[in-house]
């Protein structure tokens, strides 16, 4: 999805039918062009076609705008992960590998959102909505970890939180290095999804969960 828009030659002033949404779209376009820290609040206003003062009707500053973008990103991210996990159906291992592919797909298909979520330096406590959205997205990873751990004998189960963090770290690292849709992508002799699946199979094997997903 691309939010890049043609910039108007002159601002349209303070009156705008849906200014908040236009500012979010402008921010996404600018993040795609310049990165999350490469633009000013005034540039977002100019891309939205309004005066520099108009955005203050909806956002305190650029950081609050970025927090709103990150919140929306986490909400869309959680939706994608939840759909992929599908409550662990038809079995946790198959759903787990599907979850990993969804993670990489979101990072690739929504680079501006992903950048706002993880590269803008926005504190999760910038707003209650941002914290809640981020926690819900992570909850899907934790549910997957808990479902897989439940298949291990008592006494051989790692802490679910630790396992979820390991899964997240590997998924995020592969997405950031090899799954990007921009010039920052590192070359690979395989797809990012294949690399992640191989890494996860090795990890699960080490835990005693070495069943391969069906073809």
Short mmCIF file of C-alpha atoms in Angstrom, two decimals, residues 85 92-93 142-160 163 207 209:
data_model
loop_
_atom_site.label_atom_id
_atom_site.label_comp_id
_atom_site.label_asym_id
_atom_site.label_seq_id
_atom_site.Cartn_x
_atom_site.Cartn_y
_atom_site.Cartn_z
CA UNK A 85 -2.48 -17.60 13.92
CA UNK A 92 0.02 -25.08 16.60
CA UNK A 93 3.06 -25.92 14.44
CA UNK A 142 2.87 -15.20 23.17
CA UNK A 143 -0.21 -17.33 22.45
CA UNK A 144 1.78 -19.21 19.81
CA UNK A 145 4.62 -19.78 22.27
CA UNK A 146 2.22 -21.01 24.96
CA UNK A 147 0.52 -23.42 22.55
CA UNK A 148 3.82 -24.90 21.43
CA UNK A 149 5.21 -25.15 24.95
CA UNK A 150 2.10 -27.04 26.04
CA UNK A 151 3.23 -29.90 23.79
CA UNK A 152 6.41 -30.38 25.83
CA UNK A 153 6.59 -32.53 28.98
CA UNK A 154 6.35 -30.77 32.32
CA UNK A 155 9.82 -29.78 33.46
CA UNK A 156 11.04 -29.16 29.90
CA UNK A 157 8.94 -26.12 29.16
CA UNK A 158 10.77 -22.79 28.78
CA UNK A 159 9.04 -19.63 30.03
CA UNK A 160 6.44 -18.58 27.47
CA UNK A 163 10.17 -17.95 24.00
CA UNK A 207 13.25 -27.42 22.38
CA UNK A 209 9.49 -29.50 18.90
#
